[in-house]
């Protein structure tokens, strides 16, 4: 460790952890072996970084060997009581709010905001400059492009069989939200559905079919009502 690290009380740092310059670490933080942390990083109280996943006895997922360490980029803030699992990669200037969970093998692009209580499950990819708002749920095996907006309490899903029948084992499929896609509060997106570029889902909608480029869909099941207004399209911003 260097002299530019400010440590709180009861901090546990594993072996071979690499720190950049100007690091602030709060109280009761646990950083597991081999974690790499860039410059100008703030890690608030009760954060856990580099946690290895554990498998329930009844889980259908295969056991995994020990995963490689977590990588945290420059200028990242990690909020109180957040957990970032092993082999997660958090790019520069990402903001992770309190109580968020970022699971193993997740990649989060630069300047993305991961809001309070957000859960990003395993094997997801999140692009740059996204906004994942409070308590939204990104299911495993999902992919979000750049400039994606996910409103509070959005639920995405990956299991059409709802936990029944062996047929489901090789059919898990997350959702895809392409660049500029937006999903309103309390919406639900069913497994494998694609929201194409600048597609927009209204609040409380249930997405049962793909949303086409620049379409605005509403309802349960969600149906197109019109095109996204020109002044709302990503290409016309700023």
Short mmCIF file of C-alpha atoms in Angstrom, two decimals:
data_model
loop_
_atom_site.label_atom_id
_atom_site.label_comp_id
_atom_site.label_asym_id
_atom_site.label_seq_id
_atom_site.Cartn_x
_atom_site.Cartn_y
_atom_site.Cartn_z
CA UNK A 1 0.00 0.00 0.00
CA UNK A 2 1.08 3.60 -0.57
CA UNK A 3 0.84 6.63 1.68
CA UNK A 4 -2.01 7.99 -0.45
CA UNK A 5 -4.51 5.49 0.96
CA UNK A 6 -6.88 6.63 3.72
CA UNK A 7 -8.08 3.65 5.72
CA UNK A 8 -11.10 3.44 7.99
CA UNK A 9 -11.40 1.09 10.93
CA UNK A 10 -11.64 -2.71 10.70
CA UNK A 11 -10.58 -2.91 7.05
CA UNK A 12 -9.50 -6.35 5.79
CA UNK A 13 -7.24 -6.40 2.73
CA UNK A 14 -6.26 -9.71 1.17
CA UNK A 15 -2.96 -10.68 -0.37
CA UNK A 16 -1.60 -9.12 -3.56
CA UNK A 17 -4.20 -6.35 -3.72
CA UNK A 18 -2.99 -3.57 -6.03
CA UNK A 19 -3.90 0.04 -5.26
CA UNK A 20 -3.47 3.17 -7.34
CA UNK A 21 -3.03 6.66 -5.92
CA UNK A 22 -5.47 8.66 -3.80
CA UNK A 23 -7.69 5.90 -2.41
CA UNK A 24 -10.28 6.42 0.34
CA UNK A 25 -11.53 3.32 2.14
CA UNK A 26 -14.30 3.48 4.77
CA UNK A 27 -14.95 1.31 7.81
CA UNK A 28 -15.54 -2.46 7.80
CA UNK A 29 -14.47 -2.93 4.18
CA UNK A 30 -13.33 -6.34 2.88
CA UNK A 31 -11.14 -6.51 -0.24
CA UNK A 32 -10.26 -10.02 -1.38
CA UNK A 33 -6.97 -11.34 -2.74
CA UNK A 34 -5.62 -9.98 -5.99
CA UNK A 35 -8.16 -7.17 -6.46
CA UNK A 36 -6.89 -4.35 -8.67
CA UNK A 37 -8.01 -0.84 -7.79
CA UNK A 38 -7.16 2.23 -9.90
CA UNK A 39 -6.52 5.85 -8.94
CA UNK A 40 -8.91 8.24 -7.17
CA UNK A 41 -11.27 5.52 -5.95
CA UNK A 42 -13.71 5.95 -3.05
CA UNK A 43 -14.85 2.80 -1.24
CA UNK A 44 -17.45 3.55 1.42
CA UNK A 45 -18.34 1.67 4.62
CA UNK A 46 -19.16 -2.06 4.64
CA UNK A 47 -18.23 -2.67 1.00
CA UNK A 48 -17.09 -6.14 -0.12
CA UNK A 49 -14.94 -6.41 -3.26
CA UNK A 50 -13.81 -9.61 -4.93
CA UNK A 51 -16.19 -12.03 -3.21
CA UNK A 52 -16.16 -15.52 -4.69
CA UNK A 53 -19.66 -16.79 -5.60
CA UNK A 54 -21.21 -19.53 -3.50
CA UNK A 55 -23.56 -22.16 -4.86
CA UNK A 56 -26.74 -23.35 -3.20
CA UNK A 57 -27.00 -27.12 -2.84
CA UNK A 58 -30.18 -27.12 -4.92
CA UNK A 59 -28.74 -24.90 -7.63
CA UNK A 60 -28.83 -26.20 -11.20
CA UNK A 61 -25.74 -24.17 -12.07
CA UNK A 62 -22.42 -26.00 -12.28
CA UNK A 63 -19.84 -25.50 -9.59
CA UNK A 64 -17.21 -22.98 -10.55
CA UNK A 65 -13.54 -22.95 -9.78
CA UNK A 66 -12.00 -19.97 -8.03
CA UNK A 67 -12.51 -16.94 -10.25
CA UNK A 68 -9.89 -14.33 -11.11
CA UNK A 69 -9.78 -11.07 -9.13
CA UNK A 70 -12.00 -8.04 -9.51
CA UNK A 71 -10.75 -5.02 -11.44
CA UNK A 72 -11.84 -1.51 -10.41
CA UNK A 73 -10.95 1.38 -12.73
CA UNK A 74 -9.95 4.97 -12.03
CA UNK A 75 -12.33 7.46 -10.45
CA UNK A 76 -14.83 4.83 -9.30
CA UNK A 77 -17.08 5.37 -6.27
CA UNK A 78 -18.52 2.32 -4.50
CA UNK A 79 -21.37 3.10 -2.10
CA UNK A 80 -22.04 1.81 1.38
CA UNK A 81 -22.77 -1.91 1.77
CA UNK A 82 -22.33 -2.71 -1.91
CA UNK A 83 -20.92 -6.08 -2.98
CA UNK A 84 -18.82 -6.61 -6.09
CA UNK A 85 -18.01 -10.24 -6.88
CA UNK A 86 -14.87 -11.83 -8.32
CA UNK A 87 -14.03 -11.36 -11.99
CA UNK A 88 -16.19 -8.25 -12.23
CA UNK A 89 -14.67 -5.43 -14.25
CA UNK A 90 -15.72 -1.90 -13.36
CA UNK A 91 -14.50 0.73 -15.83
CA UNK A 92 -13.35 4.28 -15.13
CA UNK A 93 -15.64 6.78 -13.39
CA UNK A 94 -18.44 4.33 -12.67
CA UNK A 95 -20.63 5.29 -9.73
CA UNK A 96 -22.03 2.42 -7.68
CA UNK A 97 -24.61 3.58 -5.14
CA UNK A 98 -25.38 2.09 -1.72
CA UNK A 99 -26.57 -1.51 -1.39
CA UNK A 100 -25.87 -2.46 -5.01
CA UNK A 101 -24.81 -5.97 -6.01
CA UNK A 102 -22.61 -6.64 -9.04
CA UNK A 103 -22.13 -10.35 -9.58
CA UNK A 104 -19.30 -12.41 -11.04
CA UNK A 105 -18.20 -12.04 -14.67
CA UNK A 106 -20.00 -8.72 -15.03
CA UNK A 107 -18.50 -5.89 -17.06
CA UNK A 108 -19.66 -2.31 -16.44
CA UNK A 109 -18.60 0.39 -18.91
CA UNK A 110 -17.20 3.82 -18.13
CA UNK A 111 -19.28 6.54 -16.49
CA UNK A 112 -22.24 4.26 -15.90
CA UNK A 113 -24.37 4.85 -12.80
CA UNK A 114 -25.48 1.77 -10.87
CA UNK A 115 -28.21 3.04 -8.54
CA UNK A 116 -29.15 2.21 -4.97
CA UNK A 117 -30.13 -1.41 -4.47
CA UNK A 118 -29.55 -2.37 -8.10
CA UNK A 119 -28.72 -6.02 -8.75
CA UNK A 120 -26.71 -6.98 -11.83
CA UNK A 121 -26.62 -10.75 -11.95
CA UNK A 122 -23.82 -12.96 -13.25
CA UNK A 123 -22.48 -12.87 -16.82
CA UNK A 124 -23.94 -9.51 -17.79
CA UNK A 125 -22.38 -6.78 -19.87
CA UNK A 126 -23.36 -3.16 -19.27
CA UNK A 127 -22.17 -0.45 -21.65
CA UNK A 128 -20.86 3.06 -21.06
CA UNK A 129 -22.83 6.03 -19.74
CA UNK A 130 -25.84 3.94 -18.73
CA UNK A 131 -28.19 4.83 -15.88
CA UNK A 132 -29.55 1.93 -13.85
CA UNK A 133 -31.97 3.45 -11.40
CA UNK A 134 -32.91 2.45 -7.84
CA UNK A 135 -33.85 -1.20 -7.24
CA UNK A 136 -33.87 -2.31 -10.87
CA UNK A 137 -32.95 -5.93 -11.56
CA UNK A 138 -30.71 -6.99 -14.44
CA UNK A 139 -31.06 -10.74 -14.87
CA UNK A 140 -28.15 -13.05 -15.65
CA UNK A 141 -26.87 -13.30 -19.23
CA UNK A 142 -28.19 -9.87 -20.21
CA UNK A 143 -26.44 -7.26 -22.33
CA UNK A 144 -27.00 -3.51 -22.25
CA UNK A 145 -25.48 -1.20 -24.84
CA UNK A 146 -24.29 2.37 -24.29
CA UNK A 147 -26.54 5.18 -23.03
CA UNK A 148 -29.19 2.75 -21.80
CA UNK A 149 -31.69 3.99 -19.21
CA UNK A 150 -33.36 1.54 -16.82
CA UNK A 151 -35.89 3.19 -14.48
CA UNK A 152 -36.56 2.23 -10.84
CA UNK A 153 -37.96 -1.22 -10.10
CA UNK A 154 -37.66 -2.57 -13.63
CA UNK A 155 -37.52 -6.37 -13.70
CA UNK A 156 -35.79 -8.39 -16.42
CA UNK A 157 -36.12 -12.18 -16.59
CA UNK A 158 -34.30 -15.13 -18.16
CA UNK A 159 -36.33 -18.30 -17.44
CA UNK A 160 -39.47 -18.99 -19.49
CA UNK A 161 -40.04 -22.20 -17.52
CA UNK A 162 -40.23 -20.44 -14.13
CA UNK A 163 -38.00 -22.99 -12.43
CA UNK A 164 -39.79 -26.12 -13.68
CA UNK A 165 -38.78 -28.96 -16.03
CA UNK A 166 -35.32 -30.07 -17.10
CA UNK A 167 -35.99 -28.61 -20.53
CA UNK A 168 -35.08 -25.17 -19.19
CA UNK A 169 -31.46 -26.00 -18.34
CA UNK A 170 -29.96 -24.95 -21.66
CA UNK A 171 -32.53 -22.27 -22.48
CA UNK A 172 -31.76 -19.49 -20.03
CA UNK A 173 -31.56 -16.25 -21.97
CA UNK A 174 -31.23 -12.74 -20.62
CA UNK A 175 -32.51 -9.57 -22.23
CA UNK A 176 -30.74 -7.29 -24.66
CA UNK A 177 -31.15 -3.52 -24.60
CA UNK A 178 -29.29 -1.96 -27.47
CA UNK A 179 -27.70 1.48 -27.47
CA UNK A 180 -30.08 4.23 -26.38
CA UNK A 181 -32.82 1.83 -25.26
CA UNK A 182 -34.98 2.97 -22.34
CA UNK A 183 -37.30 1.15 -19.96
CA UNK A 184 -39.79 2.94 -17.70
CA UNK A 185 -40.48 2.33 -14.02
CA UNK A 186 -41.96 -1.01 -12.93
CA UNK A 187 -41.82 -2.50 -16.41
CA UNK A 188 -41.13 -6.21 -16.87
CA UNK A 189 -39.15 -7.66 -19.77
CA UNK A 190 -39.57 -11.38 -20.52
CA UNK A 191 -36.63 -13.71 -21.30
CA UNK A 192 -34.62 -13.24 -24.45
CA UNK A 193 -36.42 -10.12 -25.62
CA UNK A 194 -34.48 -7.44 -27.50
CA UNK A 195 -35.08 -3.73 -27.20
CA UNK A 196 -33.44 -2.29 -30.30
CA UNK A 197 -31.67 1.06 -30.64
CA UNK A 198 -33.64 3.89 -29.03
CA UNK A 199 -36.58 1.58 -28.39
CA UNK A 200 -38.60 2.81 -25.41
CA UNK A 201 -40.82 0.90 -22.99
CA UNK A 202 -43.42 2.86 -21.02
CA UNK A 203 -43.80 2.49 -17.26
CA UNK A 204 -45.54 -0.66 -15.95
CA UNK A 205 -45.50 -2.34 -19.37
CA UNK A 206 -44.86 -6.06 -19.90
CA UNK A 207 -42.56 -6.71 -22.85
CA UNK A 208 -43.48 -10.03 -24.49
CA UNK A 209 -42.02 -9.29 -27.94
CA UNK A 210 -38.95 -7.50 -29.25
CA UNK A 211 -39.18 -3.72 -29.35
CA UNK A 212 -38.08 -2.37 -32.71
CA UNK A 213 -35.74 0.54 -33.32
CA UNK A 214 -37.17 3.90 -32.19
CA UNK A 215 -40.56 2.41 -31.28
CA UNK A 216 -42.46 3.44 -28.15
CA UNK A 217 -44.41 0.55 -26.64
CA UNK A 218 -47.04 0.65 -23.89
CA UNK A 219 -49.21 -1.80 -21.98
CA UNK A 220 -49.49 -5.46 -21.03
CA UNK A 221 -48.59 -6.97 -23.39
CA UNK A 222 -46.63 -3.97 -24.65
CA UNK A 223 -47.61 -2.73 -28.10
CA UNK A 224 -46.33 0.07 -30.26
CA UNK A 225 -48.33 3.29 -30.01
CA UNK A 226 -46.02 5.59 -31.97
CA UNK A 227 -42.40 6.35 -32.81
CA UNK A 228 -40.17 7.88 -30.17
CA UNK A 229 -40.27 11.68 -30.70
CA UNK A 230 -37.35 13.02 -32.72
CA UNK A 231 -36.19 15.27 -29.87
CA UNK A 232 -35.91 12.21 -27.61
CA UNK A 233 -33.66 10.18 -29.89
CA UNK A 234 -30.09 9.66 -28.76
CA UNK A 235 -28.64 11.12 -31.93
CA UNK A 236 -30.41 14.42 -31.22
CA UNK A 237 -29.10 14.88 -27.69
CA UNK A 238 -26.54 17.54 -26.81
#
